[in-house]
Structures are given as C-alpha cells and as structure tokens.
Amino acid sequence: MDLPLIKPTLFYLRQKYPSILGLLTGKMYRLQLVRVSACLALILGIMGFSFSPALAQEELVGFTSNGGPEGKGTLFSVKTNGSNYSIIKGFADWGKTPYGGLVKGDDGNFYGLTYEGGTYDFYGTIFRVTPKGEVTTLHHFNYGTDGAYPRGSLVKGPDGNFYGQTSAGGLNTYGTIFKITPTGTFSVIHNFSYNTGAKPNGTLALGIDGNFYGITYNGGTYSYGAIFKITPAGKYTVLRSLNSTTDGGNSYGSLTQGKDGALYGMTYSGGTYSQGTIFKISTNGTNFKVLRHLQGTDGAYPDRNSLMAAADGNLYGVIRGGGTNGVGVIYKLSTAGNFTIIKHLDYRADGGRPYGHLIQGPDGMLYGSTSQGGTFGYGTVFKMTTAGKLTVLYSLDNTKDGGSPTGALYRNTDGNLYGLASDGGKNFFGTIFKVTPTGTFSVLNSFNGATQGNTLSGNIVRAKDNAYYGTTYIGGTTNHGTIFKVCGGVTTVLHHFNKNTEGGWPLGGLVQGADGNLYGMTSEGGNYNGGTIYRITTNGSFKVLYHFNSAVDGSNPHGGLIQGKDGSFYGTARLGGPNRGGTIFKVTSAGAYKVLYSLSYSPDGRYPEGDLVQGPDGNLYGTASDGGTYAYGTIFKISTTGTNFKVLKHLNTLADGSAPLGGLTLGKDGNFYGTTSSGGSTAYDGAIFRITAAGDYKVLKRLSGPIDGETPKDNLVQASDGNFYGMTSKGGKNNAGTLFRITPAGSYSVVRHFNMATDGGTPFGSLIVQQPNPLVAKAQSITTVEDNAKAITLVGTGGSPLTYTIRSNPKNGTLSGTGANRTYTPKANFTGKDSFTFTVSVGCLVSAPATVTITVSPVNDAPVLATIGNKTVSKGATLTFTATATDPDAGQTKTFSLVGAPSGATIHATSGVFTWKPTVSGSFKFKVKVTDNGSPALSAEQAVTVTVTNPVNLVRINTGGEAVTTPLGNFAADGYFTGATSISTTTADIAGTTNDALYQDNRRATSNGGSFSYNIPVTNGTYQVKLHFAETFHPLPGLRKFNVTAEGATWLTNYDIVAAAGGTKTAVVVSKNVTVSDGVVNLNFVSVVDKACVSAIEILPTGTLIASEINNAANQTVVSNLYPNPAVNQITVSLNENTTTFSGVITDSQGNTVKTLNEPVTNNQVVLNVANLQPGLYQLQVPSETGLQTYRFIKK
C-alpha cells in the first residue's frame, strides 16, 4: 500500500487520497500519519511555511525506560540515518532510601548517598543538593564496576573531593572505596577482597594525617571484619583483623579519631557478652584495647553507630539497642575508657533506635536523631546537654516529613540542621530536610525525584496539538505511574494514577481518538485489581471507562488500544478470561465493553502483550506471547465482531523465533511485520519476521545480541523511505539496546547503540515517525572581554511567533533578559569559553536545542592585597609581618613597596616581608602597595596603622584566664600567645598556694605533640621569668610531659608537673633569669606526652626596682571594670584615674590591632562600640606608667 507519508499537510492528504485515508485506521495510521500530518497542518498551514519532507530526513521519536542524564528514562528524537540524537525530556531517579547523612562541599552545596535506586538495577546513587533543595544526581552505581548499596555518608578529603564506600559489588563483590569530584568524575580506588576485610557499612574517617580509616563488617583473618587505613591514592593497609571473642566483630559502624589521636569504634556482636564492644586503636594498628564489652543495660548491638569527639575531650555516642527501655542509649566515654550512660531513651517521649552519631553545636549541645518513636513513631530530631538533658526538637510524620532518619545531622553555617530521612515523604523513598535550632522543620525535597513519574512505558503519542503524550509505569504522588504531556519543551503531569481506585502501573501507552481525547489502560488495580480502561482529555480531565474483572473480561493488559474504522477501540487483556489465556475485546468511547474472544493455551496461544492492528480486510491481527502448538506463541487474526478467529502461525522457537511481545505493523506492501523477543537461533536473542494475511511466514533477521541488540519488545514502524525501524531492549555494544533499520527484504543495520548514561537505554516502547521539524534554533559564537556584559540576540527560524526558552544556563556567567534579547554577564575575572543552550517553539512544537558559545577574553586586573590589619609593637622591638597578594591574572609578577612609611621601615619587593624596629613611641600611618607587571601595570594599596608603645618593665599574665588580683600583684588577662591552643578550666582546690584562681585556668596545646609560644614585649635588659604550673587533669606522673625554651635556650626538658609538684592539683613555680636584646621575651612550649600547658607567667626586672616599688606600680591599674562581658554591641570601661581622653587599642586573639581608640571620658567611664567586631576573644590594651596593661573581653 502506497502511503503518502511524504506529503506535507493533512489537508493535501485528505483531498488527494480520501479512499486510502479511510483504510488507514490501524496502528501505523495512529502512530505515523495523524500525528505527523496534524503537526504539519498546524505549523505549515497557519504560518504558510513551505517545506518538502521528501527532501529531508525524517525523525524518529521514542522512549527509553531507564538511564539517561536524569537516571530513569528519556524521550528522544533522532534522524532515520542516526544523526542528531536529542533528548526531549529526561525522567528522574535520584536514588532512594538514604541511610547516611549529608556532607558540605567547598561550593556550599551538600553531598550524599542513596542505598538503592538509580539507573543500574537499583544499586544506589551519589547526589548533590543545594541548601534550597535542588537535587542533581552525580553518579549511578553499577554493581560490577563501581560497587553497590552504600550505607554510610561521604567524607570530604583534603583535596576537596569526596570519598566513600559501598557495602557490596565491585570486582570482588565485597564492596569498594571510591572518590568522586564535586562535578561527578567517579573512580574506584579500592576493591575489597574477603581476606583483607569485606562489606563495609559505615563512613570513612579522615585522620589528622590526611589518610582515611574504616572498618568492615566481615572478612579478614577471622572473618569478623578488619580495621584498615587507606591513602587518598588508594594504598590500603589492614591495621587489625577482628577476633569476635576478644575484640568484637561484624561492625556496621565507622571509626572516630579522638582528641588523643586514637581511633574509636564499635562492633555489632562479639566480646564477652556477644552484644558488641567499644574499642580504641592507634593509627598504626598498635595499642588495640576493648574499652567496654557491651551488655543489655549498656546498650547492645550497635548498628551503624559511631562516636563523636566533643570539645570537653570525651567521646559521646548512641547505641541503637538495649538500655533500660530496650530502644537504645546515649553515653559518654573518656579516652581512658570510663563509660557512663547519660540517657536511656524512652520510645514515645524521646524517640528510639538511633543510628549514626551525634554532632556538637557551638552552643556545646549535642544534636542527633532517632529512627523510631516520638509522636508519630517514625523518629525524632533532638538536642541534649552533655549531662543528659534531652529536648525533642521535632517528631517526624512519615507521610509529610519522611521518617526513620539513619544518618547523622549536619550543622550548616546558617545555624540550621540538615539531614536525610530514609523512608516516607511524598514519593515514599525518603526526604532531604532542614530543622532550625528552635525545631521548625521543612522538607527540601523528596526521593527518588519521580514526581513526574519515571520508567517510561508503552508508546509515545504526538497529538493533534503537536504535544507529546505518554505514560510512566511508576512514580507520581502514589508511585502508581503518571500520564504526562510535553509541550514546547515543558512537561506537565496530567494525571497521577491511584491504583486502588482507578488502576495503576500502565504499560501500553496512549492512543488519540477521533474525538481528540486520549485512551489507555492500566495493568493492575481498579475495582477488581485487574486493571482499567480510561479516557483523559488533553487538559487532564480523567475518567475510568471500565474495570477489568479477570474471570469474565480478562485482566492485566500490557498492550495499548487501537481505534477501528467503526470508531470503537480494540485491545487485548494478557491474563484471565473464561479460558484463562487472556482475551481480545472491544470497548466504545463511552465504556461499553465486550469480550470478542477468550484465548486458550494450546489451540490459540495465550498471554497477548502487543497492540492489535486492523488490516485492509477489516480484520484485527495480533500476537500471543505463549502457547500454541509449540508453546512459543502464535500470530492470529479475528474479525471485529469476534468471529472467524484463526491462528495464522504457531511459532517454533529456533525456526521462527518465540514470545512476541509487540504487535504487528502493516507495511505498504500489505504484509505484516513484527518481532519476537526470544528464539530465532540458539542464541535466543529474538527475530524480525514478515507474515502475509494468509499466514505465509518468513524470518527476515535472526538477532545476535552483542552486534544487533536483542529482545525487541514492541512494534516496528515504517518510514517514508519504505524501511522499518524498531528497538531492542538489550544487547548492542553497550548492552543498553539498539535502534535498528530493516528493509522489507531483510537487510539489517544498527542506527544507534544506546548508551545507558547519556542516551538512556532498555527501550520497551515503539517509535513514531514524524516529518522534520521546521523550527531551528541557530547556534552562535560570540566574544566579549573580561568583566564586561554582552548583549546577545537569539536567532530562530521556521515559524512565527517564536518563543525563546533557555534550556541550560552558562556555568561561568549569568543570563538576563527575555525573548530573543538576552545579556550575558561573565563571573568576575572569568576568562575562557562558556556556553548556554536554547530552543525556539511555536505552540507545542519545539526545536532541537542550539548552543551559544561565548569566548571571554582576558584584560589586566589589579592585584588584591590580603588584609594586613593594624599592628602594635613595643618601642625597641622588631615588628615583622608578611604582605600577601593575589592577582586574578595567572602568571603576573607582584612587586611590594611602601608609601609614606616611617624611617627605618622596609618591605621586601618580592616576598612582601615588612621589617621595622621603632625608636620612638606613637602612632604611625603608612600604606603597603603591590604592583603587577600587566599592561598597563596596575596596583593596590592598603593603609596600615602601627601603634608603638613604651616597653613594659614588669609583666604578670594569668595564662588561660581573666585578669586576677593576688598577693603577688595584679595578673593581666591572657595575651601574647601564638599557636594552636585551648583553655582548660577546673573549680578544684589547688594545694601549695593561696592563689587558687591563678592555677585553675591554663593554656595548653590543642593536640598531642602540639606547641605554642608567648612573645612578650619588654625593655631590653635582664629579667627573672617565673612559670606557674598545676596539673588539673592527670592523676599520676608521666601522663603529661613537655619541653620549655626561653630566648631560644633550653630551660625545661620532659617536664612533669605532677612529679615536680609532688602530686596532682598542686602548685609549683620554676624561675630562670634571661637577657633580652630584641625587645621581646620569647617562651616556647613543646609537647612530648599529651599537651604542654602553663598556668601563669611573671616577668620581673632584676636590680632596677625593689619589690615594694614593683608591686605598688603593678597595683596602679588604669581600668577598674569592663562590662558587660561578654559584650554584644558596646562595652563600658570604668577607669581608676581622672582623665578627659582614653587611648588604647583593641587586638584580636592573634595580637592583630582591630581598633585604635581615642575616646572622650565622662564620669571616669568610656563607652566603646564593638558591634562591628566578629564574635571571639579580644584584648583591650591600655598604656600606663608601668607599660601596657591588657584586659580581656569576649564579643558575642
């Protein structure tokens, strides 16, 4: 039959070929002609566009059911020669059931893992989510190559990339360790093998040495798991294989590095009571020790639990089971192994069964979640003091919030808590949520992202309005599938199926009836759970026409409907019917239903899955996927009244192919063409065949999976070139299926091998043929210069009026404007290539996307000086600092200089090192300048004020504490220290002194092996330096040792406070005379065992003043009080002397001047504005007759 598909308009076809059009009511007419011709009638007729399809390449449009950029299927178009493959619409699967938590990247976004879902048979995904909830899937796990089922969280490495592990899969099936960049570049750095540890379930721990540490569930020497170290480059080392009896085993958790440098963790089972253990181990694998053998009341069977190192030096953790109430506990653990339960969880009041670990906020509170219990039974988010007082911030409602959070929370810089729920939410597979510190809860997004549906099913339909209509098998608000519309590139969900009331999980696609409505079927559900027949208008008005009753009507239809010449619709039900082999039926647009024939296994074949097609003789032709003489399916025909049923062919698997899952296609030659999903050869990859109306059958192609593709599952379509086109659901070069061409004589070629990641794969539906789209978006290449916006006029052809739509935004700039008139603004200092894509549309017809490429040329930028800040130095001392600068332009040489500098001040032109030894006191202002070598040369300047103070002759500092008055004299608040330090505080009595307050605070190194120094300005000369110590933490000698140097000379070696003082919490003082020639007393404290510390420092002149004069001078303090302290916006300074002006400086914790003061005094008080200071610790430094006095305050 000579079908006039090459003609451009429906009007032309109706005028010239009325008799032929009257016959073409089968599937080919439905899929190929009406959509194409109606499209052209609208576009070409309305706009007068002249176009000759015969001279241009037709397009094929179809579905893939899986993969693609968004994870779960694509709607695509491609030329019949295989060129111009374009994704019209991607369908999302972000993954589901996240078991871990979120981690923040350097870009401010969060990154996480899902345990299931994604493209490759549900093995999980890696995703990125913005703080507003916008989700992007970065990677879909593929079991054999990547690993699968990740249970933990990602951890950010020192390189800014993310590292994680999977619990299964990979080359050895025992899991993997992987790395992924923020942009999604993925690599496996280790494949687990059983002998060295297998199936990790937790999160990697980043050690202070830059390596990662973890623990596996099983494997290793004793089969109960292993503790390991791995470098970022992938070098893997087993630190210890766990022996269940002595160590515990089968850990689901993660390791945590304590402040003592050791690694802490938990096992799920084993130990003395077989209920798990808590252990510690050094990073080199030595010093393994079980700190607690767990038993019921302690908490039992830690499941994906780990510890958290708190600011107080202790570790805190949760255990999912056990405790007094049987639903878990929260506990505290000292590094020495002291175990204390601080909370037995109550299921209803607190929530229970906590996974993951706690986090500590800047308020010192512990934050966490439970997976069960609370008001609704699906868990809680809580905060708790370290003493165990718990407050529930929010109880999760599974339906609206998601439920059962199993990972740790993440506290963002905005103060809010972010987390993942592993279950529930509007898509049933978990949520991403945010909780404010006061308990306000909001869902940012829901997994798996299938709000529009995914896993495309059946055939795509291009309707008379030029929109595409289709169905998804799953997804939507009830996860029972959707009906969607794509118009002008915009996707709208017309209907969300509810399986229980109207049917769900549609498989067969849609057909547009003569009335303009769309008709289709669901495969399950409805009143009798056998599926339904429905009608939907193009604006979404939905109605169920019929509910299948399996025994009477047949049930579970897999194919679609066709509209016959009589206006009724015809289809098949796969199961049921009186003979239990499925049925062939007729239904009117009003829902009047009639079974035409009930299939019986042996004589007829059974389980029809494809569409029917109406032949030129008016009969219906179709296939059965099973049964018949050889039990491999049949090809049949039947009249529209249900009479004259006849099997045309009983398929024999090797000779003919078997199990046809698609329907037949009526060719121009009057023959029928189709596919079988199996058989045809010993490879059982399927076949393509031709059969006449009389039953003459011929195999045209026996498929070979790796070369041709295999398992075709739906209809062929015939294009105007006379060739047939179809798809295989598997096989091909990428094992994702193929799109093929076959001539009526059987010449076969693959048009495209689907790529699962980029194209989508596993297509189940049929193609449609459409004439070339007359709309064209024109690509452009434009140029601009750095930091300059560029006006762009977008160009399109083929219709009017054109709507311009941006499809992908530039990555290194922004777009503004509307319609064709847009403005591109590059990011500051960006140079290089950037691009964006756009489409043009008229109504629902949309062009393929075009790319606008922008080249941004560089211009010279001025260098940028890093903040130097104001400085303070004592007269006669040397001030040095290093000026640093950056230049947005790579390769620039930067030269430093000074403008208006005081006499003797210098700066190195290349290194930026400033040096000055002032000889007079006062305030000195000058500028530091940096100049590049660009063309033209550009520079930047920064003003600096240096305050030169008179040297101090006497110094007393309460290190780690506030200013305090003692019989020895007044000790200033802490200052002049550098290095990574912390403060330890106790309220215990101190023996050997009446000055307890002097020893109850000390400054110490932050970490084991750490060091710090005091650099105190004084007049050059000889001084007696006194160091005050008291051990307030360790009870025995040998637990803290350190070295001290003064002015570069060794003073104390392996100093042990407890040994020197004769006991713990006992004061001891050591002294040494030093000579100062550079204006600064330099004291260095270096840890040997644990952390070096000091309680107070005195620097006393020798021989220049008698003791009484020293004490009298020291008692002449300028400031009597600072309040409020801590301060928010202002602080009041009360003075001991009458004066009209108050001078001084405020310095930060590093000694940098942040504010120079010259303030009026009223009633011996001055009010200082500190609102602009960042929160932290500050020193108020005031000159006096005895030198610089320092007073410490805190800015909230």
mmCIF file with all atom_site columns, N, CA and C in Angstrom, residues 88 485-493 844:
data_model
loop_
_atom_site.group_PDB
_atom_site.id
_atom_site.type_symbol
_atom_site.label_atom_id
_atom_site.label_alt_id
_atom_site.label_comp_id
_atom_site.label_asym_id
_atom_site.label_entity_id
_atom_site.label_seq_id
_atom_site.pdbx_PDB_ins_code
_atom_site.Cartn_x
_atom_site.Cartn_y
_atom_site.Cartn_z
_atom_site.occupancy
_atom_site.B_iso_or_equiv
_atom_site.pdbx_formal_charge
_atom_site.auth_seq_id
_atom_site.auth_comp_id
_atom_site.auth_asym_id
_atom_site.auth_atom_id
_atom_site.pdbx_PDB_model_num
ATOM 1  N N  . ILE A 1 88  ? 14.557 14.961 24.364 1.00 0.00 ? 88  ILE A N  1
ATOM 2  C CA . ILE A 1 88  ? 13.463 15.917 24.508 1.00 0.00 ? 88  ILE A CA 1
ATOM 3  C C  . ILE A 1 88  ? 13.120 16.106 25.981 1.00 0.00 ? 88  ILE A C  1
ATOM 4  N N  . LYS A 1 485 ? 2.439  15.237 29.626 1.00 0.00 ? 485 LYS A N  1
ATOM 5  C CA . LYS A 1 485 ? 2.374  15.973 28.362 1.00 0.00 ? 485 LYS A CA 1
ATOM 6  C C  . LYS A 1 485 ? 3.640  16.807 28.248 1.00 0.00 ? 485 LYS A C  1
ATOM 7  N N  . VAL A 1 486 ? 4.264  16.791 27.056 1.00 0.00 ? 486 VAL A N  1
ATOM 8  C CA . VAL A 1 486 ? 5.429  17.634 26.795 1.00 0.00 ? 486 VAL A CA 1
ATOM 9  C C  . VAL A 1 486 ? 5.039  18.592 25.678 1.00 0.00 ? 486 VAL A C  1
ATOM 10 N N  . CYS A 1 487 ? 4.939  19.862 26.011 1.00 0.00 ? 487 CYS A N  1
ATOM 11 C CA . CYS A 1 487 ? 4.528  20.888 25.052 1.00 0.00 ? 487 CYS A CA 1
ATOM 12 C C  . CYS A 1 487 ? 5.560  21.994 25.042 1.00 0.00 ? 487 CYS A C  1
ATOM 13 N N  . GLY A 1 488 ? 6.201  22.206 23.899 1.00 0.00 ? 488 GLY A N  1
ATOM 14 C CA . GLY A 1 488 ? 7.190  23.272 23.801 1.00 0.00 ? 488 GLY A CA 1
ATOM 15 C C  . GLY A 1 488 ? 8.356  23.079 24.741 1.00 0.00 ? 488 GLY A C  1
ATOM 16 N N  . GLY A 1 489 ? 8.659  21.834 25.066 1.00 0.00 ? 489 GLY A N  1
ATOM 17 C CA . GLY A 1 489 ? 9.754  21.537 25.976 1.00 0.00 ? 489 GLY A CA 1
ATOM 18 C C  . GLY A 1 489 ? 9.378  21.571 27.442 1.00 0.00 ? 489 GLY A C  1
ATOM 19 N N  . VAL A 1 490 ? 8.133  21.922 27.757 1.00 0.00 ? 490 VAL A N  1
ATOM 20 C CA . VAL A 1 490 ? 7.670  21.985 29.145 1.00 0.00 ? 490 VAL A CA 1
ATOM 21 C C  . VAL A 1 490 ? 6.839  20.740 29.450 1.00 0.00 ? 490 VAL A C  1
ATOM 22 N N  . THR A 1 491 ? 7.196  20.048 30.522 1.00 0.00 ? 491 THR A N  1
ATOM 23 C CA . THR A 1 491 ? 6.498  18.820 30.896 1.00 0.00 ? 491 THR A CA 1
ATOM 24 C C  . THR A 1 491 ? 5.446  19.112 31.967 1.00 0.00 ? 491 THR A C  1
ATOM 25 N N  . THR A 1 492 ? 4.240  18.612 31.740 1.00 0.00 ? 492 THR A N  1
ATOM 26 C CA . THR A 1 492 ? 3.143  18.754 32.692 1.00 0.00 ? 492 THR A CA 1
ATOM 27 C C  . THR A 1 492 ? 2.578  17.373 33.001 1.00 0.00 ? 492 THR A C  1
ATOM 28 N N  . VAL A 1 493 ? 2.425  17.052 34.270 1.00 0.00 ? 493 VAL A N  1
ATOM 29 C CA . VAL A 1 493 ? 1.769  15.805 34.647 1.00 0.00 ? 493 VAL A CA 1
ATOM 30 C C  . VAL A 1 493 ? 0.265  16.047 34.615 1.00 0.00 ? 493 VAL A C  1
ATOM 31 N N  . CYS A 1 844 ? 3.179  23.941 20.838 1.00 0.00 ? 844 CYS A N  1
ATOM 32 C CA . CYS A 1 844 ? 3.842  22.784 21.446 1.00 0.00 ? 844 CYS A CA 1
ATOM 33 C C  . CYS A 1 844 ? 5.019  22.284 20.624 1.00 0.00 ? 844 CYS A C  1
#
